[in-house]
CSV table of C-alpha atoms in Angstrom, one decimal:
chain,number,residue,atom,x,y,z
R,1,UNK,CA,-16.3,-30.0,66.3
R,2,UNK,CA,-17.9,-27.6,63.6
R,3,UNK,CA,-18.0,-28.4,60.0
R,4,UNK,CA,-15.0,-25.4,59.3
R,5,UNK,CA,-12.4,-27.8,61.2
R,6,UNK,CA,-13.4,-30.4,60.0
R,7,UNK,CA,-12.8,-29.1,56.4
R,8,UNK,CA,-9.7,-28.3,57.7
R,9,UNK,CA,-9.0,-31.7,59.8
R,10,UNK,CA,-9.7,-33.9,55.8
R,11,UNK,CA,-8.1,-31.8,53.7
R,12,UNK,CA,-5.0,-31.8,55.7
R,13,UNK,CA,-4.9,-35.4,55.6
R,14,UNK,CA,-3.3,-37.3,53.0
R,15,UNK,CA,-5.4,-39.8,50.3
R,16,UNK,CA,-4.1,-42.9,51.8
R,17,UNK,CA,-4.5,-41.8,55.8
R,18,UNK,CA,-8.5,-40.6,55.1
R,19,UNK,CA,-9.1,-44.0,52.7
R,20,UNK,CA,-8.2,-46.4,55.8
R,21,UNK,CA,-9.2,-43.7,58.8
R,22,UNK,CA,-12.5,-41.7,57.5
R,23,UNK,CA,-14.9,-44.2,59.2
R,24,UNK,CA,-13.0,-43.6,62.8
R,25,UNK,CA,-12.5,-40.0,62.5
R,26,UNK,CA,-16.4,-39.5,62.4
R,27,UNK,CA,-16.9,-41.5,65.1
R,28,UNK,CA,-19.0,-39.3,68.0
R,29,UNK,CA,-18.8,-36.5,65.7
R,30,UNK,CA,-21.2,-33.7,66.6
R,31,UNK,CA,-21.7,-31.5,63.1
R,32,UNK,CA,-23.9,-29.6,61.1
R,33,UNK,CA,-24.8,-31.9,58.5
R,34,UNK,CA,-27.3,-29.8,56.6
R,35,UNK,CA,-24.4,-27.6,56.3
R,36,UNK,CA,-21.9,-29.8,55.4
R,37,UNK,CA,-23.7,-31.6,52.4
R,38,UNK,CA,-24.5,-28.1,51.0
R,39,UNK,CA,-20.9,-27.3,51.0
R,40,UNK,CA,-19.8,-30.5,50.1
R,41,UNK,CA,-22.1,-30.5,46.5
R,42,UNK,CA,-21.1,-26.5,46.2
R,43,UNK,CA,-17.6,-27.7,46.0
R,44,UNK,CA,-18.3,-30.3,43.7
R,45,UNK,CA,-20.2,-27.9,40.9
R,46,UNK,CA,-17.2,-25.4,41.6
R,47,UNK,CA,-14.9,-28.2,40.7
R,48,UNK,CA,-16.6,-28.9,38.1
R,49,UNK,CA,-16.3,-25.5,36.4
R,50,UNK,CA,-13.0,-24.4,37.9
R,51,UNK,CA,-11.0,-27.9,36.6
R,52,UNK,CA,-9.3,-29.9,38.8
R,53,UNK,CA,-9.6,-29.5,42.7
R,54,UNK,CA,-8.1,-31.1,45.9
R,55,UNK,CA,-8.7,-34.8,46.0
R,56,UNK,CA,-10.0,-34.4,49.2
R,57,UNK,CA,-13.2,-33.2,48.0
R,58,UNK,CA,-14.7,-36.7,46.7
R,59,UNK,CA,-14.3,-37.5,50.6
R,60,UNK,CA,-16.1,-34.7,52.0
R,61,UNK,CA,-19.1,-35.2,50.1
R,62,UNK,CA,-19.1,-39.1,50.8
R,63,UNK,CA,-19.0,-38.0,54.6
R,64,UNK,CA,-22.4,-35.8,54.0
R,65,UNK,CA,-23.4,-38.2,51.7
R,66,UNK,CA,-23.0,-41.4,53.1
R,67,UNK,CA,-25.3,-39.9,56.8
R,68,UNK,CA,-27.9,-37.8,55.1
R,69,UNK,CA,-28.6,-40.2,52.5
R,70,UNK,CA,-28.8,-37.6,49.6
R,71,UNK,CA,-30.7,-38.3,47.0
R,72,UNK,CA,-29.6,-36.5,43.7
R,73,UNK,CA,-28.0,-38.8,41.0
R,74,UNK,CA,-24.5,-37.9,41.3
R,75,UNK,CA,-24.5,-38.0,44.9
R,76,UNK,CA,-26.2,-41.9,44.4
R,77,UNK,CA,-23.3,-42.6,42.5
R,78,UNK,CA,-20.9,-41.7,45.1
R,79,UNK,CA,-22.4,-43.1,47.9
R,80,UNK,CA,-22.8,-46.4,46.7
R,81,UNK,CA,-20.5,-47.0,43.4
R,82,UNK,CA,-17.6,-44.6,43.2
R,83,UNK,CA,-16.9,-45.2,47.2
R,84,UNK,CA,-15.9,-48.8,46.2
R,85,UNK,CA,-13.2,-47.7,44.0
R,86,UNK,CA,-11.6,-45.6,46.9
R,87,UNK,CA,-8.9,-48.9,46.8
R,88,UNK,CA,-8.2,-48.6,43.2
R,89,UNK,CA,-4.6,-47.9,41.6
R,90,UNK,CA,-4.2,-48.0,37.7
R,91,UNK,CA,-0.8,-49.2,36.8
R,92,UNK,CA,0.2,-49.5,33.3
R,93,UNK,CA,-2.6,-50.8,31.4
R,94,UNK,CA,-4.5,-52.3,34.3
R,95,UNK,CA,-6.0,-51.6,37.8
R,96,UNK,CA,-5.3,-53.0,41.3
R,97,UNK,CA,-6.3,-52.9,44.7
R,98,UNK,CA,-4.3,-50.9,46.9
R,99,UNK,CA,-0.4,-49.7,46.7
R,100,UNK,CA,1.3,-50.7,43.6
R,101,UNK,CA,4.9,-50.3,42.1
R,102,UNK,CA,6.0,-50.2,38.9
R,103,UNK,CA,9.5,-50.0,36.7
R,104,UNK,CA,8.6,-46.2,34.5
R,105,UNK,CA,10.8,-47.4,31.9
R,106,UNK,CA,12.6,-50.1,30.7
R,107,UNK,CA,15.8,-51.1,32.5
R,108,UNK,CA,18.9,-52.9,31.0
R,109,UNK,CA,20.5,-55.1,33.0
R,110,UNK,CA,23.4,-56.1,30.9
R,111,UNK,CA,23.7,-56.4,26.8
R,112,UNK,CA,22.3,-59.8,26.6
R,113,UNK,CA,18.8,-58.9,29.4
R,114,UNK,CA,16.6,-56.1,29.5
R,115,UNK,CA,13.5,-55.5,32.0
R,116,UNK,CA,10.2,-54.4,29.9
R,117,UNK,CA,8.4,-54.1,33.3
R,118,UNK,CA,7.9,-55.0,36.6
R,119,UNK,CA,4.5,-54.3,38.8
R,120,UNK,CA,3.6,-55.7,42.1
R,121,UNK,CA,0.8,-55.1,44.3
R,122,UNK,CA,-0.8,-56.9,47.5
R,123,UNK,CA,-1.0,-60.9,46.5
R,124,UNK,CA,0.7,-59.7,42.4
R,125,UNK,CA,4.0,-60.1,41.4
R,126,UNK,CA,4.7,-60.1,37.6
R,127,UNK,CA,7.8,-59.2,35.0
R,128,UNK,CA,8.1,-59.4,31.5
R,129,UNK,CA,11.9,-59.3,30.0
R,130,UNK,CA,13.6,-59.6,27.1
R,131,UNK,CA,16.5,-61.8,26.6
R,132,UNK,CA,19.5,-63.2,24.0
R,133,UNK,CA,19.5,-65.9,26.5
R,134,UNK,CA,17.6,-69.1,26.1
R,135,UNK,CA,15.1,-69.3,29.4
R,136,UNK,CA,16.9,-72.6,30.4
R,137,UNK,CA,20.3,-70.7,30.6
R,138,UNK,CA,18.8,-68.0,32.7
R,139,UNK,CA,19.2,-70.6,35.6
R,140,UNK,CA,17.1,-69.6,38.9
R,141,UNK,CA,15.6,-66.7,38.7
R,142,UNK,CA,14.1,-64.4,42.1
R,143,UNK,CA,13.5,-61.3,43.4
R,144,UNK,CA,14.1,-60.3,47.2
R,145,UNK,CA,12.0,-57.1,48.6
R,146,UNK,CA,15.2,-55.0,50.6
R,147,UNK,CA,12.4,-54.3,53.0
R,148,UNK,CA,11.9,-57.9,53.7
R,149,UNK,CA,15.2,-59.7,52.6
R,150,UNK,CA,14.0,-62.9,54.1
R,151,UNK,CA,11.2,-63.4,51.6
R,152,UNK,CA,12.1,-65.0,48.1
R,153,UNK,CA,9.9,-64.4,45.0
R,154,UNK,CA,10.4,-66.9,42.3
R,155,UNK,CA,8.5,-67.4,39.2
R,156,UNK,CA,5.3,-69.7,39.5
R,157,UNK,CA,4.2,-69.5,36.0
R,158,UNK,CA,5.6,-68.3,32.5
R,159,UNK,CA,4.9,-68.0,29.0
R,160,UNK,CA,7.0,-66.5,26.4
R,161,UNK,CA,7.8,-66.0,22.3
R,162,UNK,CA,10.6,-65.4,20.5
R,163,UNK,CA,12.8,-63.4,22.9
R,164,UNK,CA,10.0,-61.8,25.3
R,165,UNK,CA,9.5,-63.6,28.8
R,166,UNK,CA,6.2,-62.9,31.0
R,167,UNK,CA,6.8,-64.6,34.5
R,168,UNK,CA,4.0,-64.7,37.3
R,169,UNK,CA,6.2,-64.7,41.1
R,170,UNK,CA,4.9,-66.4,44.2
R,171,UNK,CA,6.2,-66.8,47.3
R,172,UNK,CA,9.1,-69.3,47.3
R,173,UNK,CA,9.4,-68.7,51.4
R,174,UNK,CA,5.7,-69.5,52.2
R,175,UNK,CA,4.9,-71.5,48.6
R,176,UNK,CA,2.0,-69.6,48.2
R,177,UNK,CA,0.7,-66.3,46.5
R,178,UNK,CA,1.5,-64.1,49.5
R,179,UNK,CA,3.1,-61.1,48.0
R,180,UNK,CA,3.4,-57.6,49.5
R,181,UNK,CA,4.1,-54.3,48.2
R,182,UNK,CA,8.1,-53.3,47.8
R,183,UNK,CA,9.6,-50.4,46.4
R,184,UNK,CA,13.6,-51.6,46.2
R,185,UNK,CA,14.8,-55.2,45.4
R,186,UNK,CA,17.4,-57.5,44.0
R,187,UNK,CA,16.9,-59.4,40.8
R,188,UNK,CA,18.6,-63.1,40.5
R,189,UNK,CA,18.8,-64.0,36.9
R,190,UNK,CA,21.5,-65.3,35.1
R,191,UNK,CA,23.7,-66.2,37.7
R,192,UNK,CA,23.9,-62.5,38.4
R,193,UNK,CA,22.4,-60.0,41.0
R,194,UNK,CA,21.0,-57.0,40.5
R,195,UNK,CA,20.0,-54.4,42.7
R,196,UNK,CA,16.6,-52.1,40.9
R,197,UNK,CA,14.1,-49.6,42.6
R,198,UNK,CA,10.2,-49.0,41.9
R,199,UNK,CA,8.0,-45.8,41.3
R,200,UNK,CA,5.0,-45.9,43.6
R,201,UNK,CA,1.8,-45.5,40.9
R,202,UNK,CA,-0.8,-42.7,41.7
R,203,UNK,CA,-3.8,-43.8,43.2
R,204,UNK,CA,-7.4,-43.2,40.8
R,205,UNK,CA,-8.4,-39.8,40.9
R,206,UNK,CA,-11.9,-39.3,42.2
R,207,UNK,CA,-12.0,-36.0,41.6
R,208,UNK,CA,-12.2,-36.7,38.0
R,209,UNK,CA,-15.0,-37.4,36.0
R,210,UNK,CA,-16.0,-41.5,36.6
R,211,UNK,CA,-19.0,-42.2,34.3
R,212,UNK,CA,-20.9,-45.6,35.9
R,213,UNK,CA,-23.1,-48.4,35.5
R,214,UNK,CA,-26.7,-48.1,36.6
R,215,UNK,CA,-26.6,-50.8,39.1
R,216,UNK,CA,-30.8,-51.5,38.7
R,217,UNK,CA,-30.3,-52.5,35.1
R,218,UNK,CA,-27.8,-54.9,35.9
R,219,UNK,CA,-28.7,-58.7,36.4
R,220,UNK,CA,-25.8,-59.2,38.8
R,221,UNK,CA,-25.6,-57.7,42.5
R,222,UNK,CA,-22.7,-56.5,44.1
R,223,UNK,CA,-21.0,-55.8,40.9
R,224,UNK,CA,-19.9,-52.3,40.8
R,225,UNK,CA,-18.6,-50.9,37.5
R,226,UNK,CA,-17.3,-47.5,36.1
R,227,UNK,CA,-15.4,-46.1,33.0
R,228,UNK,CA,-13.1,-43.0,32.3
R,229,UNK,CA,-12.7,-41.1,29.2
R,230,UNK,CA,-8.8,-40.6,28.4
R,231,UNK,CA,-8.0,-38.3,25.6
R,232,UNK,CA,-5.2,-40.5,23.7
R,233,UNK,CA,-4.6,-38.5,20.1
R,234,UNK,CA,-8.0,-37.1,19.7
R,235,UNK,CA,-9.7,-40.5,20.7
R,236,UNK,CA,-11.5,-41.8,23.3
R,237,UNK,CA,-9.5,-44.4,25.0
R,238,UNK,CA,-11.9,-46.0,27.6
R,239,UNK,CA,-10.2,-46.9,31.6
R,240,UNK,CA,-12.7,-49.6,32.8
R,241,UNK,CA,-12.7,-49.7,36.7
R,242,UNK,CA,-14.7,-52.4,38.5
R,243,UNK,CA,-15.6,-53.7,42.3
R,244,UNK,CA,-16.6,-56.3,44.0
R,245,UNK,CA,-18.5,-56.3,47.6
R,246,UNK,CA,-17.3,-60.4,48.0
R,247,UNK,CA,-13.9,-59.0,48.1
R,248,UNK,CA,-12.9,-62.3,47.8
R,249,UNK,CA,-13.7,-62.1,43.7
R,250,UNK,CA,-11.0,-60.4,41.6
R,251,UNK,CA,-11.1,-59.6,38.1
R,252,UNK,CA,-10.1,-62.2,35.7
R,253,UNK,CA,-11.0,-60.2,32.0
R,254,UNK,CA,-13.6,-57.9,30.4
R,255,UNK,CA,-15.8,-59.2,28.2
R,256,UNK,CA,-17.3,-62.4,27.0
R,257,UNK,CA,-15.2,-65.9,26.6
R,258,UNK,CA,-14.8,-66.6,22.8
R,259,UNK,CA,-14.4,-70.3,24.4
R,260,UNK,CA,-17.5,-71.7,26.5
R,261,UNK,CA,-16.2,-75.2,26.9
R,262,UNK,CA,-12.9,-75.3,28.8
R,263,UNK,CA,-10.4,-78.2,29.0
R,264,UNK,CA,-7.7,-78.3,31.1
R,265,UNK,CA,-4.7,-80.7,32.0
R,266,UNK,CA,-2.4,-81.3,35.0
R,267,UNK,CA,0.4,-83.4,35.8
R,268,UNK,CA,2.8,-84.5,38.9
R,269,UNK,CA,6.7,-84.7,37.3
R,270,UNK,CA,7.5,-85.6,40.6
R,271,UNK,CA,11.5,-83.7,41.0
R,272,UNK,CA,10.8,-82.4,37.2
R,273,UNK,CA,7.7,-80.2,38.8
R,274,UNK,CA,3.9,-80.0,37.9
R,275,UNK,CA,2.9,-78.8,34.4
R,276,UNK,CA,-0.7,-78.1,33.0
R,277,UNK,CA,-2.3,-76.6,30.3
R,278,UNK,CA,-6.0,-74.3,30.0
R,279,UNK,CA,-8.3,-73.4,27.3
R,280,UNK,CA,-7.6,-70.0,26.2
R,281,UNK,CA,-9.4,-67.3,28.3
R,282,UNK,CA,-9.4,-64.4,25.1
R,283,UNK,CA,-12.7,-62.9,24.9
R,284,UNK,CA,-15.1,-61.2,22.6
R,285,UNK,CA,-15.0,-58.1,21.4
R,286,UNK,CA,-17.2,-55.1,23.2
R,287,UNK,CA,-17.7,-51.8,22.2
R,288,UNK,CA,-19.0,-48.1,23.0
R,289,UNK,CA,-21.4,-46.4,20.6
R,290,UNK,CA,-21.9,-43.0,19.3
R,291,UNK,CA,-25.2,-41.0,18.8
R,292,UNK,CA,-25.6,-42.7,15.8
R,293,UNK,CA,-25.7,-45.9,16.6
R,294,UNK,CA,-22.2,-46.4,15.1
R,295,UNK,CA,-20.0,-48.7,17.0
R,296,UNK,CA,-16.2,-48.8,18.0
R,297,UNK,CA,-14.2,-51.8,19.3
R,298,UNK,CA,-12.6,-51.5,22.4
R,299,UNK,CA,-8.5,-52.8,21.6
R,300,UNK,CA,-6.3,-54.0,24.1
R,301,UNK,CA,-3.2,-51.8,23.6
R,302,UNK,CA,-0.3,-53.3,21.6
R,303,UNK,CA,2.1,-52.8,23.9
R,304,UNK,CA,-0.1,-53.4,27.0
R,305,UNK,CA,1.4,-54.4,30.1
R,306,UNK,CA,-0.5,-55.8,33.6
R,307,UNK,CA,-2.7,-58.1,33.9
R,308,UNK,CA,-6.4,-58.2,33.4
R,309,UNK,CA,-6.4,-55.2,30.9
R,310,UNK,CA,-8.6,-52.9,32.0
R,311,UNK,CA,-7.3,-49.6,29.6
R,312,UNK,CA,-8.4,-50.0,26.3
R,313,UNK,CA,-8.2,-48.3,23.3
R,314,UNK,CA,-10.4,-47.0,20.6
R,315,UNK,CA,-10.9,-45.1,17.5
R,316,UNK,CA,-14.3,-43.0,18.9
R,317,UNK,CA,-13.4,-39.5,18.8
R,318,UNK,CA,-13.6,-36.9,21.7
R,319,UNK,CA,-16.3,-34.9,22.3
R,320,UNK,CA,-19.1,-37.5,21.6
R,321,UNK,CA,-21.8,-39.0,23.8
R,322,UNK,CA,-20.9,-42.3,23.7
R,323,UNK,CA,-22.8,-45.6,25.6
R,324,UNK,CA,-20.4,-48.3,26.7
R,325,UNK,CA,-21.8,-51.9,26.5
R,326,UNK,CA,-20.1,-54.8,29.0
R,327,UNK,CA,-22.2,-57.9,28.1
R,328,UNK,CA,-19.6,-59.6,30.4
R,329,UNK,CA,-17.0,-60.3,32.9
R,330,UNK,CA,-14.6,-63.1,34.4
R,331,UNK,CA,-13.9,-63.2,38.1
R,332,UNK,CA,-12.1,-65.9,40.1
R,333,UNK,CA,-11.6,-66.7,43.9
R,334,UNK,CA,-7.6,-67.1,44.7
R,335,UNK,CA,-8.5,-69.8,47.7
R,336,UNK,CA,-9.2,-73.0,48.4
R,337,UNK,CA,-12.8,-73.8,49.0
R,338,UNK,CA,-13.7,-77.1,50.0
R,339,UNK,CA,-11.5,-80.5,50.9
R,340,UNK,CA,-14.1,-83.5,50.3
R,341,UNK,CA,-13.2,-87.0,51.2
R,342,UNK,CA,-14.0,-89.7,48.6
R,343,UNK,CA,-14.6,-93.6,48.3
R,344,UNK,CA,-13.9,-94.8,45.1
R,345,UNK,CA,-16.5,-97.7,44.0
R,346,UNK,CA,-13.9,-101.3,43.0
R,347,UNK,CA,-16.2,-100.9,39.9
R,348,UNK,CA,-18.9,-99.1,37.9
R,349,UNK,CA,-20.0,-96.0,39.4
R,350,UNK,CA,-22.1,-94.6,42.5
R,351,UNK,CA,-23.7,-91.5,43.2
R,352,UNK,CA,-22.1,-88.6,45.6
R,353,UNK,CA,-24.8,-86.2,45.4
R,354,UNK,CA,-22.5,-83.4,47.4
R,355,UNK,CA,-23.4,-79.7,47.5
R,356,UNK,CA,-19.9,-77.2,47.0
R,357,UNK,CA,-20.8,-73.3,47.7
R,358,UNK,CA,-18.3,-71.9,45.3
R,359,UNK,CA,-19.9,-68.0,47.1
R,360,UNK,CA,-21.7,-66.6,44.2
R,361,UNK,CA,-22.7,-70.1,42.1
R,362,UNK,CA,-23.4,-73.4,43.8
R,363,UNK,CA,-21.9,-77.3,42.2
R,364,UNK,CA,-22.8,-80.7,43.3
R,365,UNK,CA,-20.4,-83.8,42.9
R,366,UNK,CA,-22.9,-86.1,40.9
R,367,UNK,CA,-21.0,-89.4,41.2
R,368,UNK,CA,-17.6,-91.4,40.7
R,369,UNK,CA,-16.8,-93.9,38.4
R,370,UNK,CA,-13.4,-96.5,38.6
R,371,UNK,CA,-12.0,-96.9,35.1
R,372,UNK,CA,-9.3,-99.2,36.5
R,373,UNK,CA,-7.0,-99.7,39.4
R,374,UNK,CA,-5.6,-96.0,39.2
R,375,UNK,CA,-7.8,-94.1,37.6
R,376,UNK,CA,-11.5,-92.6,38.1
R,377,UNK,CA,-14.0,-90.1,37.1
R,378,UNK,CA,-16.0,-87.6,38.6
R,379,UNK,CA,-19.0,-85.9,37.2
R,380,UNK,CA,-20.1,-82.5,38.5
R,381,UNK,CA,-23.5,-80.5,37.9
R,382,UNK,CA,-22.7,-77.0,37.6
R,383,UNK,CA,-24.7,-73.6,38.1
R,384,UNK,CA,-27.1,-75.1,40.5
R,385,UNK,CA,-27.5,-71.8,42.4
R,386,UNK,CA,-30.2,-69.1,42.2
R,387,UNK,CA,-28.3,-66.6,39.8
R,388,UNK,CA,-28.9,-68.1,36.4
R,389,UNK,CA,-26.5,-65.2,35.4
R,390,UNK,CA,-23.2,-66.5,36.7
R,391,UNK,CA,-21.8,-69.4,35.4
R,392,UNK,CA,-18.9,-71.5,36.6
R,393,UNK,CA,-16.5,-71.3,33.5
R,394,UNK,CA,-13.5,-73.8,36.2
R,395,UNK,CA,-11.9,-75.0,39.2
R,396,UNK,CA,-9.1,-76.6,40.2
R,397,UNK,CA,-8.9,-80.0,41.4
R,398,UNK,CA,-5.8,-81.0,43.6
R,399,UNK,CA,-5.3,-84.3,45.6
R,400,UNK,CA,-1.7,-85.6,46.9
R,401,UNK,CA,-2.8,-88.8,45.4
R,402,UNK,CA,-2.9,-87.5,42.3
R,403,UNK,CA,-0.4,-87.7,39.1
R,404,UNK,CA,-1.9,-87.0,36.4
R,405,UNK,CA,-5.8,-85.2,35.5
R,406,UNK,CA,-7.7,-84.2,32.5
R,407,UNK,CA,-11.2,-81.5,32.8
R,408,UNK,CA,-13.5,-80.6,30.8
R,409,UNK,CA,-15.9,-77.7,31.4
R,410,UNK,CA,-19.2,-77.6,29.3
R,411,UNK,CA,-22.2,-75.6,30.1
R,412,UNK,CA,-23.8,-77.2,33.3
R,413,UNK,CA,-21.8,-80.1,33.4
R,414,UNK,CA,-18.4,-81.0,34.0
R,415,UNK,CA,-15.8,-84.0,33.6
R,416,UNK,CA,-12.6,-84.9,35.7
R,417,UNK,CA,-10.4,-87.8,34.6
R,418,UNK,CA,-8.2,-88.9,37.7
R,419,UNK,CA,-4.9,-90.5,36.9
R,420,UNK,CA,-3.4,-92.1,40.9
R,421,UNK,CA,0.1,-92.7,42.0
R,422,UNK,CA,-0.9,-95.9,42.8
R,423,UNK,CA,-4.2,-98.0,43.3
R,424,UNK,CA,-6.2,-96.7,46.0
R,425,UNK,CA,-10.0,-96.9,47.3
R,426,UNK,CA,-10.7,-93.5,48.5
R,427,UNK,CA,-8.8,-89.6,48.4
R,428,UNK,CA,-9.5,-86.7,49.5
R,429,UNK,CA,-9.8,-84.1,46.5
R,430,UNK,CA,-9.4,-80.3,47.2
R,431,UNK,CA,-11.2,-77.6,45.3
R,432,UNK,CA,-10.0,-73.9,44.6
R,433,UNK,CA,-9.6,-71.1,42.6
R,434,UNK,CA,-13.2,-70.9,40.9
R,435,UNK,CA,-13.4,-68.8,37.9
R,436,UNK,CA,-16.9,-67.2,37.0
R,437,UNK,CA,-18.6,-65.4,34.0
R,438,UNK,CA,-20.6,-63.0,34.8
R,439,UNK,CA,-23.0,-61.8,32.6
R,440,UNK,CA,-24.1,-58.4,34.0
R,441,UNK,CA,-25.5,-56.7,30.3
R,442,UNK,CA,-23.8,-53.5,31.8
R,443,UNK,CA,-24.8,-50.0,30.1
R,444,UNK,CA,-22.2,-47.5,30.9
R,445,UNK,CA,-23.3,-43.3,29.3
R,446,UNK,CA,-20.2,-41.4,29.0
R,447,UNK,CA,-21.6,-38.1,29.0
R,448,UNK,CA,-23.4,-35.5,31.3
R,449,UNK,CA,-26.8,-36.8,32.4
């Protein structure tokens, strides 16, 4: 096969097919590579100067790119930072992995219950609503994919003021977070059904211009990060897009925790449910910078919806070189990590001394201590891993013998309180969903080198 057809064979493929196929097309493959990755750049500065081209070109010049190992600076970028955005869909003001769906404008269900939005994507499944109704009057609420009318979403987590609703779904079939992609579903709420349909968001376009990070000046490794400029009124509005190679991390936030210490709370209702509470994760402001030196704060929208929030806006005008400065981020692992069994001392305290590999930052269970016949506390070191730039911010802690729990979360140390259904000698405690801070110092210039 010559390099004409196989112009021919990618750009007659569609974004999503050459994303998940490209690797196995090239397989045995016999081309003029020389040829191809001067074609492949040509295209690039034409596209450049002509506007927008074919999305299929970014892919063509990762192919050349990613054999020959080309070594000019944009093709550096493509090869090893934009490639790992290939995934990425922005929806509303955020970005996922993957296919997302989205409700393009609000959608009244009756005079007393309006839908503000609705997005779901693989393992995400939120709404936000407004109501007349009090939430305990709205009864059960789900939603049921037509696609897949056996699986039941159901809200797992909520939060709301005044008459605005934000609800977090899981998977009611499967009790977990297992969500896949739909398109067309019915809504329970109310005591009423409705029947709604989804717009499929655009995946990111590579063919425009994606300023990133340069990865050497970054004290954390496999982070990959990258900004758009979006013209919003004459402004600079700034579309943060990020990667991880664990692709077990996902994005939590931007930016620095205004909170270091974290406290959190949990407890069994038994038929009532579980409740708990968390330290709030709001960060610090960030900010890009002109010429000047003059500095602009990067505003989550008012009326953003998606969660993290990765479109921002700004009052820095267009036109400008401006340098974007990430001191942070917060990333979390949605598993479980580690079950440990546990003897509880009849009194005082021993030592545990057990290592947990939370992947990117390491822990170790220092000791236990009884407080009385139900009730015990465990002390953890924290950051005890070789990247003194990561920091474990929490965890969860879950046991079935446990009804009530208390954390706190405080620089390298951290405290669990352990309130038992009943009076027991040893558990078994499982530990998930690790957030992290990441403090990466990333130096993002949104202008032509």
């Amino acid at each position: 096969m010559n390099e004409k057809k196989i112009f021919e064979l990618l750009n007659n493929l569609d974004d999503d097919l050459a994303e998940k196929e490209i690797n196995k097309l090239l397989e045995g493959v016999e081309i003029d590579m020389a040829s191809i990755n001067k074609k492949a750049h040509q295209k690039l500065n034409d596209s450049n100067k002509k506007g927008k081209r074919r999305k299929m070109l970014p892919y063509i010049a990762v192919v050349s790119i990613g054999l020959l190992g080309v070594t000019s600076a944009y093709a550096g970028d493509i090869s090893e930072t934009i490639k790992s955005f290939f995934n990425k869909t922005p929806i509303y003001s955020t970005i996922v992995d993957g296919d997302a769906y989205y409700l393009k404008e609000r959608y009244a269900l009756n005079d007393k219950i309006t839908i503000e939005s609705i997005m779901v994507s693989e393992g995400n499944l939120e709404m936000e609503i407004t109501s007349d109704i009090d939430l305990s009057k709205l009864d059960e609420i789900n939603i049921i994919p037509q696609n897949d009318p056996t699986t039941v979403y159901y809200p797992g987590g909520y939060s709301g003021e005044g008459k605005k609703f934000f609800f977090s779904f899981m998977n009611k079939t499967e009790n977990n977070y297992n969500i896949k992609p739909f398109k067309d579903f019915k809504l329970v709420i109310g005591g009423d059904s409705y029947d709604a349909s989804l717009e499929k968001a655009e995946s990111l376009d590579l063919n425009s211009k994606i300023y990133t990070s340069s990865a050497g000046k970054s004290n954390i490794k496999g982070v990959n990060i990258g900004a758009k400029v979006i013209d919003e009124n004459g402004k600079a509005n700034i579309q943060i897009i990020t990667s991880f190679e664990d692709k077990n991390l996902k994005l939590t936030s931007l930016g620095k925790p205004m909170e270091s210490k974290v406290i959190s709370t949990f407890e069994d209702l038994g038929k009532d449910g579980m409740i708990g509470s968390s330290t709030s994760s709001f960060c610090e402001p960030f900010y890009v910078f002109d010429e000047t030196n003059a500095k602009y704060k990067l505003e989550i929208p008012e009326n953003s919806k998606g969660r993290p929030v990765t479109t921002f806006e700004t009052n820095a005008p267009i036109g400008k070189n401006l340098s974007l400065k990430v001191p942070a981020l917060v990333a979390s692992i949605e598993k479980k990590i580690v079950s440990i069994p546990l003897s509880i001392p009849n009194e005082g305290e021993v030592e545990v001394n057990k290592g947990i590999d939370f992947t990117v930052q390491k822990a170790v269970v220092k000791n236990i201590k009884r407080l009385s016949a139900t009730s015990a506390q465990i002390e953890f070191e924290l950051n005890t891993g070789a990247n003194k730039n990561i920091d474990i911010r929490s965890f969860n802690l879950d046991s079935p013998d446990i009804k009530k729990m208390s954390a706190e979360f405080n620089d390298s140390k951290a405290i669990m309180t352990l309130e038992f259904n009943k009076s027991i000698d040893e558990t078994t405690i499982e530990l998930s969903y690790p957030e992290f801070v990441m403090n990466g110092n990333w130096s993002i210039n949104l202008h032509e080198k």
